Tab-separated table of C-alpha atoms and ligand atoms in Angstrom:
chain	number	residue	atom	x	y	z
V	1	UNK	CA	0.000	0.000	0.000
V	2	UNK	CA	1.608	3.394	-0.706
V	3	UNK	CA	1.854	6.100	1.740
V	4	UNK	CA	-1.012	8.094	-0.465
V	5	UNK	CA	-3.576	4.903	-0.295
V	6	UNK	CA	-2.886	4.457	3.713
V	7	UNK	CA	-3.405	8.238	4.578
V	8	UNK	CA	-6.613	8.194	2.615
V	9	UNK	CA	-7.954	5.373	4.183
V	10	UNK	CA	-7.902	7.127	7.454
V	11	UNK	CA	-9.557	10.244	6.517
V	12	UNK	CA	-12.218	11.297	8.544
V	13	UNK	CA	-15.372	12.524	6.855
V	14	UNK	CA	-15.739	16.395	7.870
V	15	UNK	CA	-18.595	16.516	9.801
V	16	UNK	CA	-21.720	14.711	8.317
V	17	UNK	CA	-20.432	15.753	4.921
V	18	UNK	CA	-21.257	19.422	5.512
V	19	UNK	CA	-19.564	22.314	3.967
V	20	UNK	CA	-17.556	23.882	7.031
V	21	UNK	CA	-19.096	27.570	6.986
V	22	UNK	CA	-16.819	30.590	7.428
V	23	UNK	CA	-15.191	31.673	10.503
V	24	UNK	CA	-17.762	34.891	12.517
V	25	UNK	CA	-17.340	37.757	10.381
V	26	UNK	CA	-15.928	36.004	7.483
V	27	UNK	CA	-12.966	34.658	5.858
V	28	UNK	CA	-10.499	37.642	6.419
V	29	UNK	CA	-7.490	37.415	3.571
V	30	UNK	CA	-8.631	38.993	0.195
V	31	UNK	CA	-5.313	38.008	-1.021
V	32	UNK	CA	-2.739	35.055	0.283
V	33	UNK	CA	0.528	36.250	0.210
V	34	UNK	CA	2.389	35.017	3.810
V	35	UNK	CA	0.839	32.659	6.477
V	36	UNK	CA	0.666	35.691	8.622
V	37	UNK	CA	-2.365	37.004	6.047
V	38	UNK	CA	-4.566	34.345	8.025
V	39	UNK	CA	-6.116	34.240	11.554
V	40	UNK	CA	-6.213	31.424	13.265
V	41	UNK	CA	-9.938	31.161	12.281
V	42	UNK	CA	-8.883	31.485	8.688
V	43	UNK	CA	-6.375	28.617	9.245
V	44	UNK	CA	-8.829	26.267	10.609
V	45	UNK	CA	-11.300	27.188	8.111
V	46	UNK	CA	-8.784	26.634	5.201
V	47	UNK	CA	-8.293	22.893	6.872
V	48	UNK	CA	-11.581	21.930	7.519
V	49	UNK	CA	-12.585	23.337	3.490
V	50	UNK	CA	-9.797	20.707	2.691
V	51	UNK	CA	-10.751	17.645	4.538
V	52	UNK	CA	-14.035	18.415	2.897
V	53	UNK	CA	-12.683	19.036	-0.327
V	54	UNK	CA	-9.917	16.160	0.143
V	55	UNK	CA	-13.734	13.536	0.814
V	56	UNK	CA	-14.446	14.371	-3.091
V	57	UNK	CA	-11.288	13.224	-4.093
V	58	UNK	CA	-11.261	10.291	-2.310
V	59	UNK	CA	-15.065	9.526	-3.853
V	60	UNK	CA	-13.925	10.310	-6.742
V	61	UNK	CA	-17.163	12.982	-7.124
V	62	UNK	CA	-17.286	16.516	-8.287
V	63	UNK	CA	-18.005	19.113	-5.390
V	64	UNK	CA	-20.434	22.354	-5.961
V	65	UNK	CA	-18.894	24.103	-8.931
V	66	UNK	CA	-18.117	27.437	-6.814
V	67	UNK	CA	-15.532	29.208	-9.529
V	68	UNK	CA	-17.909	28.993	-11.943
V	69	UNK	CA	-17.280	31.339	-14.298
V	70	UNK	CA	-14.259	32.341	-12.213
V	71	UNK	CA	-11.131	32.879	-14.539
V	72	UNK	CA	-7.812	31.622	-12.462
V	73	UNK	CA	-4.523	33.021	-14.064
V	74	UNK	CA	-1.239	30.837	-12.920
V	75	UNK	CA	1.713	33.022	-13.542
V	76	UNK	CA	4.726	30.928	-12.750
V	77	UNK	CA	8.280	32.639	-13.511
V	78	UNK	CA	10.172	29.615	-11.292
V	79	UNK	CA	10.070	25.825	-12.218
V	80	UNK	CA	7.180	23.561	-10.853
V	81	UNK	CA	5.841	20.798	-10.876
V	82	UNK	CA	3.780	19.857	-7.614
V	83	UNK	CA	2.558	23.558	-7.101
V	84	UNK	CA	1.699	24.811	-10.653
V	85	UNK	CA	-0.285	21.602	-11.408
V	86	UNK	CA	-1.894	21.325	-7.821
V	87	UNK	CA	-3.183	24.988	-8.283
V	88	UNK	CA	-4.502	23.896	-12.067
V	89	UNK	CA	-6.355	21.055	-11.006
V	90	UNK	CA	-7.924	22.728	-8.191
V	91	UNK	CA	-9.332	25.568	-10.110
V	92	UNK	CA	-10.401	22.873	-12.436
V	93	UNK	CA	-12.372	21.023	-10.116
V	94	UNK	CA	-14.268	24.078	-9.154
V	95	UNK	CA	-14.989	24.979	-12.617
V	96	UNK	CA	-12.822	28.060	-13.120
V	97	UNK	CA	-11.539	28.887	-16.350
V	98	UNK	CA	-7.719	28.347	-15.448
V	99	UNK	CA	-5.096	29.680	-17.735
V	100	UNK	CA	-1.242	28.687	-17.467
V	101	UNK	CA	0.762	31.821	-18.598
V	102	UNK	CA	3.645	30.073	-20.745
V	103	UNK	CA	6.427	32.387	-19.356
V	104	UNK	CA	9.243	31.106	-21.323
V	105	UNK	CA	7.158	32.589	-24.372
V	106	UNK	CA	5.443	35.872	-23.256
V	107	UNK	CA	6.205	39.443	-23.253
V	108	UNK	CA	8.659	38.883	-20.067
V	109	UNK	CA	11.126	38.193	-22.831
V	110	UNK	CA	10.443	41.688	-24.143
V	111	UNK	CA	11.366	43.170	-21.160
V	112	UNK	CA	8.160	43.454	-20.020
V	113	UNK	CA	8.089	44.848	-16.061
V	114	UNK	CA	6.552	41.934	-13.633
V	115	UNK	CA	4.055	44.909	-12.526
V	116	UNK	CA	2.781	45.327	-16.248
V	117	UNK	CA	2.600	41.841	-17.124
V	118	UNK	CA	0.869	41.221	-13.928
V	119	UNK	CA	-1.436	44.374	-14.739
V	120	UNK	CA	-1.853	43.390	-18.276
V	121	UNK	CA	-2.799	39.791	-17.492
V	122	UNK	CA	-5.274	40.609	-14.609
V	123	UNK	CA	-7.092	43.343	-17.124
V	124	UNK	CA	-8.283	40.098	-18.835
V	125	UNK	CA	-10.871	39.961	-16.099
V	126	UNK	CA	-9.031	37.896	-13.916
V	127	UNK	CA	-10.767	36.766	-10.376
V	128	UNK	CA	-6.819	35.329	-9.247
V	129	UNK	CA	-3.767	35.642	-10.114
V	130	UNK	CA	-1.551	32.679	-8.339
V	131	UNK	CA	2.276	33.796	-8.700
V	132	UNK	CA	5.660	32.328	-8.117
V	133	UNK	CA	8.573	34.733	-8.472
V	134	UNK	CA	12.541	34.598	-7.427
V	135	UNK	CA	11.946	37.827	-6.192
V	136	UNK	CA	11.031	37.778	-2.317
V	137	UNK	CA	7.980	40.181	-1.646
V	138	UNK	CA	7.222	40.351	-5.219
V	139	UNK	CA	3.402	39.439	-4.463
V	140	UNK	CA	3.266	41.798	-1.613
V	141	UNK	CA	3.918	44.678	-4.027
V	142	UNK	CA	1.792	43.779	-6.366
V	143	UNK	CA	-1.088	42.369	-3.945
V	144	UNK	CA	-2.647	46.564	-3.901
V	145	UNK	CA	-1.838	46.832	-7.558
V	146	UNK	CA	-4.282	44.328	-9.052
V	147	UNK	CA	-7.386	44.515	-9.295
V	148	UNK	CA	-7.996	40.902	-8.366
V	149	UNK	CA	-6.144	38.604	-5.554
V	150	UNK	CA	-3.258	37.241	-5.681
V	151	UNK	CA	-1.690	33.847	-4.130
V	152	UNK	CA	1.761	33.329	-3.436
V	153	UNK	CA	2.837	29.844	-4.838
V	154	UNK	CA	6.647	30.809	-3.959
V	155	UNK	CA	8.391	34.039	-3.428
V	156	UNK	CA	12.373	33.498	-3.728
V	157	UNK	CA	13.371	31.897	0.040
V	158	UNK	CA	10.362	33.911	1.353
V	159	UNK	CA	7.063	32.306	1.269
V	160	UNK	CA	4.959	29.678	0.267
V	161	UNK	CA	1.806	29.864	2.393
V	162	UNK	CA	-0.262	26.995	0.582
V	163	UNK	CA	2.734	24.874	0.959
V	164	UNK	CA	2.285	25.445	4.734
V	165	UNK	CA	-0.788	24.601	4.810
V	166	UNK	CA	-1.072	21.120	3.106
V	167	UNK	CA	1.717	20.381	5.543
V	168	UNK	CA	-0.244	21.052	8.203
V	169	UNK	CA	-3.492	18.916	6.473
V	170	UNK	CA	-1.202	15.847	5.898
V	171	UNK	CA	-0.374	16.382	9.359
V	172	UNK	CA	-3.386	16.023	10.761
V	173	UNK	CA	-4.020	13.608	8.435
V	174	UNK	CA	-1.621	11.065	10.123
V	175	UNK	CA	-1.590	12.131	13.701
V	176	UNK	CA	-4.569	11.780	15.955
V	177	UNK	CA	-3.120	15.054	18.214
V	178	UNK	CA	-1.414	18.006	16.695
V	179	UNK	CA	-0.836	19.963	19.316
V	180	UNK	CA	2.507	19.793	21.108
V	181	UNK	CA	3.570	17.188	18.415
V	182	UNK	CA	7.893	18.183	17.753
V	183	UNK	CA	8.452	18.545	14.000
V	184	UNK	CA	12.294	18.692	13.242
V	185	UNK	CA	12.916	20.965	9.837
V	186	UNK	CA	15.827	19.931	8.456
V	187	UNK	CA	18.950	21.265	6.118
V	188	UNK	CA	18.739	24.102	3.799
V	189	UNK	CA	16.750	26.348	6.235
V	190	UNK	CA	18.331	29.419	5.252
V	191	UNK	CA	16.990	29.598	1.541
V	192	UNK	CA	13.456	27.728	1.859
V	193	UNK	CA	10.492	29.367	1.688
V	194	UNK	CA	8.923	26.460	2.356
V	195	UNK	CA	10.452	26.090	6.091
V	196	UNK	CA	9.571	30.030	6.308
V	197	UNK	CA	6.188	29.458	6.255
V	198	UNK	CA	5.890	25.722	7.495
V	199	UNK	CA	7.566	26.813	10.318
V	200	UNK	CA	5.229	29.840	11.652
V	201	UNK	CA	2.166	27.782	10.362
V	202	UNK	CA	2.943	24.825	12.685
V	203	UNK	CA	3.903	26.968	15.332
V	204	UNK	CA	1.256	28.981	15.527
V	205	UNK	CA	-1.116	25.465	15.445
V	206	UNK	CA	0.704	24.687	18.860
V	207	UNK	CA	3.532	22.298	17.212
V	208	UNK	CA	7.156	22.855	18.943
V	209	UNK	CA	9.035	23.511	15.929
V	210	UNK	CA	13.217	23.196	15.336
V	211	UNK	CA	15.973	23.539	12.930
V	212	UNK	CA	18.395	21.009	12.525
V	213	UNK	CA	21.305	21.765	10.278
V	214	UNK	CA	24.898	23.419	9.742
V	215	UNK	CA	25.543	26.836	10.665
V	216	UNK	CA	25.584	27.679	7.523
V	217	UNK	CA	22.273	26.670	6.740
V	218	UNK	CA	20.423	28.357	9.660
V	219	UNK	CA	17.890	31.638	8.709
V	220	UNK	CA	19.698	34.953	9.761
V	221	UNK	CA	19.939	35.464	13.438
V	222	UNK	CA	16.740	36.472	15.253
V	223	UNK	CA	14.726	35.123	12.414
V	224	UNK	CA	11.787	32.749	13.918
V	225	UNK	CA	13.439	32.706	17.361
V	226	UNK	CA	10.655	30.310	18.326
V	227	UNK	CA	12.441	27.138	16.492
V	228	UNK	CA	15.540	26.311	18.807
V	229	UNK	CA	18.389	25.529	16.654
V	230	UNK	CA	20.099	22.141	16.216
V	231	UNK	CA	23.759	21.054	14.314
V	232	UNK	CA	23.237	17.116	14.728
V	233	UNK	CA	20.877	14.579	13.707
V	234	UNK	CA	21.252	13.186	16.985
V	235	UNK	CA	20.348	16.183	19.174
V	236	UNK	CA	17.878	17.812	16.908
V	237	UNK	CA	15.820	14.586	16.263
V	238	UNK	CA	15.491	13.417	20.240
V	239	UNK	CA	11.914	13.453	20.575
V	240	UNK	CA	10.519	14.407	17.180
V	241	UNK	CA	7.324	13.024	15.907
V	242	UNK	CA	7.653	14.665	12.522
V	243	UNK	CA	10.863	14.820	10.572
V	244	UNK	CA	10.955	17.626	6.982
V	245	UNK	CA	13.825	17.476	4.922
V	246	UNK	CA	14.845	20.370	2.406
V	247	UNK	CA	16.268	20.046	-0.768
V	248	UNK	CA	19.832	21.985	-0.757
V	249	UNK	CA	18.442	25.021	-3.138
V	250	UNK	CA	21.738	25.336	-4.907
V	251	UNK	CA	20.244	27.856	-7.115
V	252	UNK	CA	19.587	30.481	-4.214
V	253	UNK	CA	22.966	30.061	-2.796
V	254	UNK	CA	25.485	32.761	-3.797
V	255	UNK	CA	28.739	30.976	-5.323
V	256	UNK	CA	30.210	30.737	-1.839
V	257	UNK	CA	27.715	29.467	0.023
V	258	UNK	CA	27.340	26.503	-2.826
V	259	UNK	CA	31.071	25.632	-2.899
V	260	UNK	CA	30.321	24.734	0.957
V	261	UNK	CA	27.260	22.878	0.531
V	262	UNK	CA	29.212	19.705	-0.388
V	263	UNK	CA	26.383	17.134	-1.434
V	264	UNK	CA	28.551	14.193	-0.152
V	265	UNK	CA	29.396	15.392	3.183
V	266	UNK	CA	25.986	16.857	4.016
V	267	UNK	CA	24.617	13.307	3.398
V	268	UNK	CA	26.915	11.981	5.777
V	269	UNK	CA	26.347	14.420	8.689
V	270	UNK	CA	22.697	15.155	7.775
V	271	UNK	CA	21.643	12.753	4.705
V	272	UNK	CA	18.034	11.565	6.521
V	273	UNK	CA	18.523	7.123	6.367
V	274	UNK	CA	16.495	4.315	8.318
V	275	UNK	CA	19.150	4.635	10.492
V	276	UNK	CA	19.303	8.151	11.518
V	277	UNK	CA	15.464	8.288	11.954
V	278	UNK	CA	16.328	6.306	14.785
V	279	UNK	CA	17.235	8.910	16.603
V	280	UNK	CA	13.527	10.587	16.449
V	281	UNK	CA	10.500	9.211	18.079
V	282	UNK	CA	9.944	5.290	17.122
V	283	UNK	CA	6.983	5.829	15.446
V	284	UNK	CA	8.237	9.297	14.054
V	285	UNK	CA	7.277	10.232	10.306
V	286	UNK	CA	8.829	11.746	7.484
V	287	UNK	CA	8.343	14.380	5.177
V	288	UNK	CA	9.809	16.466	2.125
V	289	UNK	CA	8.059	19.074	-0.104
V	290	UNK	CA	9.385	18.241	-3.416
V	291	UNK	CA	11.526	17.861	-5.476
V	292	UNK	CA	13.865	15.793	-3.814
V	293	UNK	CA	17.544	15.125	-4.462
V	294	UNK	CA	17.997	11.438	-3.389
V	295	UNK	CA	20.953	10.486	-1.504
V	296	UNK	CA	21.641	14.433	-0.763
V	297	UNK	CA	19.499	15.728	2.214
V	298	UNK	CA	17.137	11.866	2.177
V	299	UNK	CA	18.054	8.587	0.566
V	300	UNK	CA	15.678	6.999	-1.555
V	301	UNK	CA	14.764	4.173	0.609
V	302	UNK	CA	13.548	5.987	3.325
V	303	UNK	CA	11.311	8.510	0.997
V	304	UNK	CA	10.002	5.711	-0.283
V	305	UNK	CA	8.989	3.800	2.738
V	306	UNK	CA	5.083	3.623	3.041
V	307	UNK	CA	5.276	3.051	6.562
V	308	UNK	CA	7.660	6.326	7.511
V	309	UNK	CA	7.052	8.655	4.542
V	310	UNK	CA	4.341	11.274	3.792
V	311	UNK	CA	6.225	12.670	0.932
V	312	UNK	CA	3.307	11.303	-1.624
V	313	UNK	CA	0.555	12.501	1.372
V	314	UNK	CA	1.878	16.242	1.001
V	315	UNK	CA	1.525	15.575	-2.734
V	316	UNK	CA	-2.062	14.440	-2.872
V	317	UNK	CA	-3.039	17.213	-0.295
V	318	UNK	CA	-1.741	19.681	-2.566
V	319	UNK	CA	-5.356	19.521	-4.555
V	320	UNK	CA	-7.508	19.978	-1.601
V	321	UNK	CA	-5.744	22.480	0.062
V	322	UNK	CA	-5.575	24.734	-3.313
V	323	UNK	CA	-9.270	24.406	-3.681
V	324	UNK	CA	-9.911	25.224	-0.205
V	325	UNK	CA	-7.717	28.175	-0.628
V	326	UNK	CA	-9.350	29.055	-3.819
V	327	UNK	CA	-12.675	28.680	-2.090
V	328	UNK	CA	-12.267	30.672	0.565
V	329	UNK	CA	-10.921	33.414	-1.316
V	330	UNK	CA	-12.787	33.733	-4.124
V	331	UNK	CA	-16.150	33.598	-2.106
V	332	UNK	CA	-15.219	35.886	1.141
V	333	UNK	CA	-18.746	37.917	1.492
V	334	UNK	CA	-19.437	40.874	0.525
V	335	UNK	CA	-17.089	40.676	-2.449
L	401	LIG	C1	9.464	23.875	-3.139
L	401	LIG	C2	9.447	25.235	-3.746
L	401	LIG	O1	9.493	25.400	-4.961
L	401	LIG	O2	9.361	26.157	-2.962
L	401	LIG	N1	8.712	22.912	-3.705
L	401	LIG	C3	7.346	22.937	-3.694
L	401	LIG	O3	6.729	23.941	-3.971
L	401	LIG	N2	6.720	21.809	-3.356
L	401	LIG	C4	10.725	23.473	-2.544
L	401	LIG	C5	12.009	23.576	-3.345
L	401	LIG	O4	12.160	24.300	-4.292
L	401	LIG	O5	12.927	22.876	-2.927
């Protein structure tokens, strides 16, 4: 059984079947550009739209068509795979009209600004624009300049909110308890945007988050001074119940920094294996956003281990989680 079939099989139905209805007051974020856009409400919200949402799936039905008519722009100026197809087949299975800007063959070639592509793009009558930049904040400057909202699907090593949250859903998918679970983040802290926002997400849900890592690797001092700081497996995996590795993001490294992050020695101080899991919790699971480099920050075996994995989990909870998102933005009241 893969790690995908055994999650599903333990999903709980939300209750009765029931659309979860909006937090008092409504669903606050117009636009979803950092985990700290949501309120706790909107958080729980978000999960409990993609539990329901993630019941469809598993039926294999088709929920209330709630972007009908809804045109969903995915503006991707990064590589993806997970994210930009997640996002597609979410707006799909609300019945938006979703368009995938082909970058590599638009006006950004022209040297077209990122404001008036964005601007030019959104004049189409766009209800969202989902974005993914190298350029950290570049959603937040452009998130009072559209005339729709926006979602960040990755802003350089800043953010990647929706990330966050089908982290937390798979989660919750596997553990009974959230609260006061330890989840270990591991490796290339310094340049994910992924740990950025995982991190405050699952801290803010009540889960005792840490880095484990080199020096090198750590976020600027001061950064998310909640998350104690490890440099060993050992130490930094006593007592976790969730272990996320990080793929070494070469391409965000200046030349320094990448002529340190030796692949071959970080696997052998900090490569996750069967056997270093043994210093976590027995029962402790393991988890990795995509894409992975095998054999660098998590050897193959181990991702690929139904009964410790949840890389294929995070995977299938991309959907959900996107149409929840979606959902929840594109139907706030009053708009
Ligand atoms: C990540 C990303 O692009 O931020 N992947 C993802 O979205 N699932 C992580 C990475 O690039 O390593």
């Amino acid at each position: 059984m893969t790690a995908t079939q055994s999650t599903i099989e333990k999903f709980r139905r939300p209750d009765n079947g029931r659309r979860p209805t909006p937090p008092p007051g409504g669903f606050a974020a117009r636009s979803l550009v950092s985990v700290d856009d949501l309120s706790r409400d909107d958080i729980e919200y978000v999960l409990a739209l993609t539990e329901y949402y993630a019941s469809y799936l598993k039926m294999g039905a088709r929920p209330a068509q709630r972007l009908a008519g809804k045109t969903q722009i995915n503006l991707f100026f990064e590589s993806s795979t997970r994210t930009n197809m997640s996002f597609e087949l979410a707006g799909k299975k609300l019945g938006a009209d979703v368009i995938n800007v082909p970058v590599a063959a638009s006006s950004v070639n022209k040297d077209e600004s990122l404001l008036d592509t964005a601007q030019t793009l959104a004049a189409m009558a766009a209800h969202v624009m989902i974005l993914r930049h190298r350029q950290p904040g570049a959603q937040a400057t452009l998130r009072d300049r559209l005339p729709c909202p926006i979602i960040n699907a990755g802003d350089g090593a800043r953010e990647h909110p929706t990330q966050a949250l089908l982290d937390a859903a798979t989660i919750r998918s596997a553990f009974y308890e959230t609260e006061g679970l330890t989840v270990a983040i591991c490796g290339d802290i310094a340049h994910s945007r992924v740990a950025a926002s995982d991190a405050k997400l699952l801290h803010r849900l009540g889960m005792n988050v840490r880095f484990v890592g080199p020096e090198s690797l750590m976020p600027a001092e001061g950064d998310m001074s909640f998350a104690p700081r490890f440099h060993s497996l050992e130490e930094g995996l006593a007592g976790a119940d969730v272990v996320m590795a990080l793929r070494m993001q070469f391409e965000r490294m200046d030349a320094d920094e990448a002529e340190r992050a030796d692949r071959a020695t970080y696997f052998e101080k900090f490569g996750l294996t069967h056997e270093t899991i043994e210093f976590a919790e027995p029962e402790a699971l393991v988890m990795h956003p995509g894409p992975m480099n095998r054999n660098v920050e998590i050897c193959g075996d181990l991702a690929d281990d139904p009964t410790r994995s949840l890389v294929l989990t995070q995977v299938y909870y991309g959907v959900p989680t996107r149409m929840a998102c979606l959902d929840a933005i594109m139907n706030r009241q009053g708009d």
